[in-house]
C-alpha positions as a printed NumPy array, in Angstrom:
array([[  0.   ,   0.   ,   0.   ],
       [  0.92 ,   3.386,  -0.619],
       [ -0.21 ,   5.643,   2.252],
       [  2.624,   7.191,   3.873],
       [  5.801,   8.987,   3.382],
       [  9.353,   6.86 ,   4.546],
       [ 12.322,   7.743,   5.604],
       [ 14.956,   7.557,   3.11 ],
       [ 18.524,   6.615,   4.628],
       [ 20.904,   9.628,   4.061],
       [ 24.138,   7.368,   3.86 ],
       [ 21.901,   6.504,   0.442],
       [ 23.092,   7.96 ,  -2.9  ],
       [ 19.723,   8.026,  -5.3  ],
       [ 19.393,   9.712,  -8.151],
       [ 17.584,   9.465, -11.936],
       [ 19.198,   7.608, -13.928],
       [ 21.153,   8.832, -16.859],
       [ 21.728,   7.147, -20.717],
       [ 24.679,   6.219, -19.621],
       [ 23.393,   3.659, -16.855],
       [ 21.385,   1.93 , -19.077],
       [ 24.608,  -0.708, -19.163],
       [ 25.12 ,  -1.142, -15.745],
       [ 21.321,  -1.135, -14.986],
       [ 20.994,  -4.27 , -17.226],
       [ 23.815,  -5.949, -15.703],
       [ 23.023,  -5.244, -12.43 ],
       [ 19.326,  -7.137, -12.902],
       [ 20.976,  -9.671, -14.923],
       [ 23.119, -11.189, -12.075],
       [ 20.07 , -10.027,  -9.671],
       [ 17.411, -12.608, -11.714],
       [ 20.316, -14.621, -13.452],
       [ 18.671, -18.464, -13.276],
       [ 15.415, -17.897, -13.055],
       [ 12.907, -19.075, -15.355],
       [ 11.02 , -17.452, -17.973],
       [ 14.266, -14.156, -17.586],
       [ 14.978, -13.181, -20.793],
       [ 18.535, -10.539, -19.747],
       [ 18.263,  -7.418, -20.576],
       [ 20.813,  -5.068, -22.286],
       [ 20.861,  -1.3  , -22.422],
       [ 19.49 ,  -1.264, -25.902],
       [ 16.676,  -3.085, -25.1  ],
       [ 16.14 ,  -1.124, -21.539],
       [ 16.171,   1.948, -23.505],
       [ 13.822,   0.884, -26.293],
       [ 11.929,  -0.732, -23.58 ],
       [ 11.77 ,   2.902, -21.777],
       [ 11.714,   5.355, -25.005],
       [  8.343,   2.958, -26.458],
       [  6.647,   2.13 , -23.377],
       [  3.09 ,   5.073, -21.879],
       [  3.555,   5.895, -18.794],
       [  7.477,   4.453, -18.391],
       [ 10.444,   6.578, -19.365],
       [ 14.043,   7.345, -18.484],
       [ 13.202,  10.239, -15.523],
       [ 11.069,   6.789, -13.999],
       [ 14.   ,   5.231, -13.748],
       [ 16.603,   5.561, -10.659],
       [ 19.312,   4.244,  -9.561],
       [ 21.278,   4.372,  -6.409],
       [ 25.41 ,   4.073,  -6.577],
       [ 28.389,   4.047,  -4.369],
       [ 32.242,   5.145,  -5.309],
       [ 31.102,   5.637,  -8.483],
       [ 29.288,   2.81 ,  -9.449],
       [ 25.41 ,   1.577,  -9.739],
       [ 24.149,  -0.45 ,  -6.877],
       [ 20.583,  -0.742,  -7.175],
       [ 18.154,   0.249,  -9.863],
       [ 14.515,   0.531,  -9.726],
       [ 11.839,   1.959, -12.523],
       [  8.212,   2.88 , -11.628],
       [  5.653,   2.152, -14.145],
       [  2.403,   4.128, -13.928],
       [  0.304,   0.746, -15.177],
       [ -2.495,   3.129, -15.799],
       [ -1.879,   4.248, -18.734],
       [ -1.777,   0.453, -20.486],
       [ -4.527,  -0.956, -18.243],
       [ -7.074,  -0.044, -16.482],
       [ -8.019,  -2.824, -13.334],
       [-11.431,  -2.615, -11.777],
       [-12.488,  -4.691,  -8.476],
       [-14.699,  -7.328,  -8.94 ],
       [-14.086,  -9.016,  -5.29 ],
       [-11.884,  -9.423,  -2.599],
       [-10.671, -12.441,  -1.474],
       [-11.016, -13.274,   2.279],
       [ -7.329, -12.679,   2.871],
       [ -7.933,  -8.968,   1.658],
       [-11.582,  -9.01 ,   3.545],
       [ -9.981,  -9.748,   6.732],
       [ -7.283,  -7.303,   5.931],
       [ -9.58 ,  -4.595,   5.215],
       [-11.457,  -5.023,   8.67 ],
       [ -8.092,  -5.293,  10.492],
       [ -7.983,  -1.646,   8.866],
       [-11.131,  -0.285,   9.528],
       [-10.122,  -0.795,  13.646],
       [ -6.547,   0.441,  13.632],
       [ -7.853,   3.4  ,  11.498],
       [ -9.209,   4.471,  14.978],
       [ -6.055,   4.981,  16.326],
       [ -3.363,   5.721,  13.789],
       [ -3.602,   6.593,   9.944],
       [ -3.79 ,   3.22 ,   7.824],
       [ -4.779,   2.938,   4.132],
       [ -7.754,   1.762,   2.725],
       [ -8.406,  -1.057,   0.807],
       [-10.493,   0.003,  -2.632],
       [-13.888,  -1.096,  -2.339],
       [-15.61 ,  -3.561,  -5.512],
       [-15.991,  -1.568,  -7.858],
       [-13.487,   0.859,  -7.917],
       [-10.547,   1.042, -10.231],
       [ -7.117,   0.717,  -9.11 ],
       [ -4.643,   3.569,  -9.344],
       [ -1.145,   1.588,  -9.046],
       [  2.46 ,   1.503, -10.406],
       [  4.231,  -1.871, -11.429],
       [  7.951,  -1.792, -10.146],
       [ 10.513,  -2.876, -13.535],
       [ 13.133,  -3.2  , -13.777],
       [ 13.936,  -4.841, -10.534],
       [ 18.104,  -5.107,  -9.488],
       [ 20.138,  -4.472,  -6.727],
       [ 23.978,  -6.092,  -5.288],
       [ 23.465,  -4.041,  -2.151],
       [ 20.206,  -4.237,  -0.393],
       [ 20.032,  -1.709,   1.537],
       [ 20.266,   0.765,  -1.483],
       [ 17.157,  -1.069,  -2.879],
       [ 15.14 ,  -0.292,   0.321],
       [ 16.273,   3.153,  -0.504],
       [ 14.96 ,   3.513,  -4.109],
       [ 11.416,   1.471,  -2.921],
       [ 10.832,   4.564,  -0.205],
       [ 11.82 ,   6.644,  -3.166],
       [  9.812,   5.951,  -5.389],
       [  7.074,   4.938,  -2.588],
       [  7.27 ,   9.116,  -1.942],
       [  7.205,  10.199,  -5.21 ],
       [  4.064,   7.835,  -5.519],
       [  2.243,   9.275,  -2.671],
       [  2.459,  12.335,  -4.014],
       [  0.722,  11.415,  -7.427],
       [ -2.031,   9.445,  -5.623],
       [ -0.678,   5.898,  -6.052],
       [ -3.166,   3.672,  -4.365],
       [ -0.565,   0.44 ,  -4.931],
       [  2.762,  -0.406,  -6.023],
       [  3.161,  -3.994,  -7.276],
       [  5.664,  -6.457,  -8.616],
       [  6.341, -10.401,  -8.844],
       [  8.559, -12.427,  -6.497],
       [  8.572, -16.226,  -6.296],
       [  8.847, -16.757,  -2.227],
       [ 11.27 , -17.111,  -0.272],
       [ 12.872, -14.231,  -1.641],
       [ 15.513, -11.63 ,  -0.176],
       [ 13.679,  -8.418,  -1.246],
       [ 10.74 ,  -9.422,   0.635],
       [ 13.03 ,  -7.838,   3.55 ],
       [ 13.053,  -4.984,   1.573],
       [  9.694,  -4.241,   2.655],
       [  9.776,  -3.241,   5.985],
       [  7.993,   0.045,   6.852],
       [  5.305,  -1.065,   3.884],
       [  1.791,  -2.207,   4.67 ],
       [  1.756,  -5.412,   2.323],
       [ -0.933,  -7.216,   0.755],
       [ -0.192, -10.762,  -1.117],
       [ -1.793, -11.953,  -3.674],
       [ -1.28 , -15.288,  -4.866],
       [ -0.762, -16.191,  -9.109],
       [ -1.189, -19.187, -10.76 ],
       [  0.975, -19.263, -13.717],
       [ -0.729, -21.014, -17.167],
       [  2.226, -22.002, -19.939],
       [  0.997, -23.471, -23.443],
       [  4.202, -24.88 , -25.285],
       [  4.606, -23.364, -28.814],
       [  7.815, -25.076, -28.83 ],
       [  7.698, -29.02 , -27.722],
       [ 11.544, -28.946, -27.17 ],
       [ 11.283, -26.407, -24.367],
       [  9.683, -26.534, -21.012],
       [ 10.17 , -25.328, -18.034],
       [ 12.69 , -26.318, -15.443],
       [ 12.011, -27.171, -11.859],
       [ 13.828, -23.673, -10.713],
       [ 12.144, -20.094,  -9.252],
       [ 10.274, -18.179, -11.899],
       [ 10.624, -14.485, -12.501],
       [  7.995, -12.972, -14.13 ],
       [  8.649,  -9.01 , -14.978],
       [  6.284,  -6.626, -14.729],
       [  5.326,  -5.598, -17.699],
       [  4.123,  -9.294, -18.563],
       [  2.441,  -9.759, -15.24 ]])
């Protein structure tokens, strides 16, 4: 959920990325997703045709946090509203329960709101995802988490297989999990899919 503003760390270099990234911000979520099925790598060509093509995605959405000089982290914000518009049908009792839980704490401390049926969802889809230092990537999420309060981001969203070492990037967020269930149909009969994690990137969630 995205309801409140969170402290950045200072010790923290983040900044927009620049053209000249685009390299390092490919490697960097190359060796972050490297193994994973279904990860096609990226390179800076594709990252910036990926960026330059994309509504609502672009190279000021993109930032990147660095140390002596050299990229540490990178995480783009995707305003998924401008591809896709997602309207509440239903909650699921996991969110039903969550949303009560809500309603009572709202009585003593501020606490978002879950979107009632019916409503149409105003969130951002975190790609591309990479990081060799962790805390720098809990840096760039409260980033960007900022930068989405201000534009009246009800969500932001991405994919992770669990266990998986950015869920302790999430501390200070209000989570809510929704489980996917993941439908292939082979094209190809000499490929299939291997008995490793799965990364699926945004922008084909």
């Amino acid at each position: 959920f995205v309801y409140r503003e969170l402290e950045v760390s200072p010790e923290v270099r983040v900044r927009q990325a620049r053209p000249e990234d685009l390299g390092a911000v490919a490697a960097i979520a190359n060796q972050t997703w490297a193994g994973r099925e279904l990860y096609t790598p990226l390179s800076a060509e594709g990252l910036a045709d990926f960026l330059g093509r994309t509504p609502g995605m672009g190279l000021e959405r993109l930032y990147v946090a660095e140390a002596d000089g050299r990229v540490t982290a990178a995480l783009g914000s995707w305003d998924w509203g401008q591809i896709t518009k997602i309207k509440i049908m239903a909650l699921s009792p996991r969110l039903k329960l969550i949303n009560f839980a809500l309603k009572l704490g709202r009585r003593f401390r501020p606490l978002p709101v879950v979107p009632p049926i019916g409503a149409t969802l105003n969130q951002w889809v975190l790609t591309p995802i990479g990081a060799s230092e962790p805390a720098h990537l809990r840096a760039l999420l409260r980033t960007i988490n900022n930068q989405a309060l201000g534009a009246g981001v009800d969500f932001m969203f991405f994919n992770a297989e669990p266990p998986h070492p950015f869920e302790g990037m999430l501390d200070g967020f209000l989570r809510a999990d929704t489980k996917l269930n993941i439908y292939v149909k082979y094209l190809n009969p000499a490929v299939r899919l291997g008995l490793g994690p799965v990364h699926i990137p945004g922008e084909d969630a």
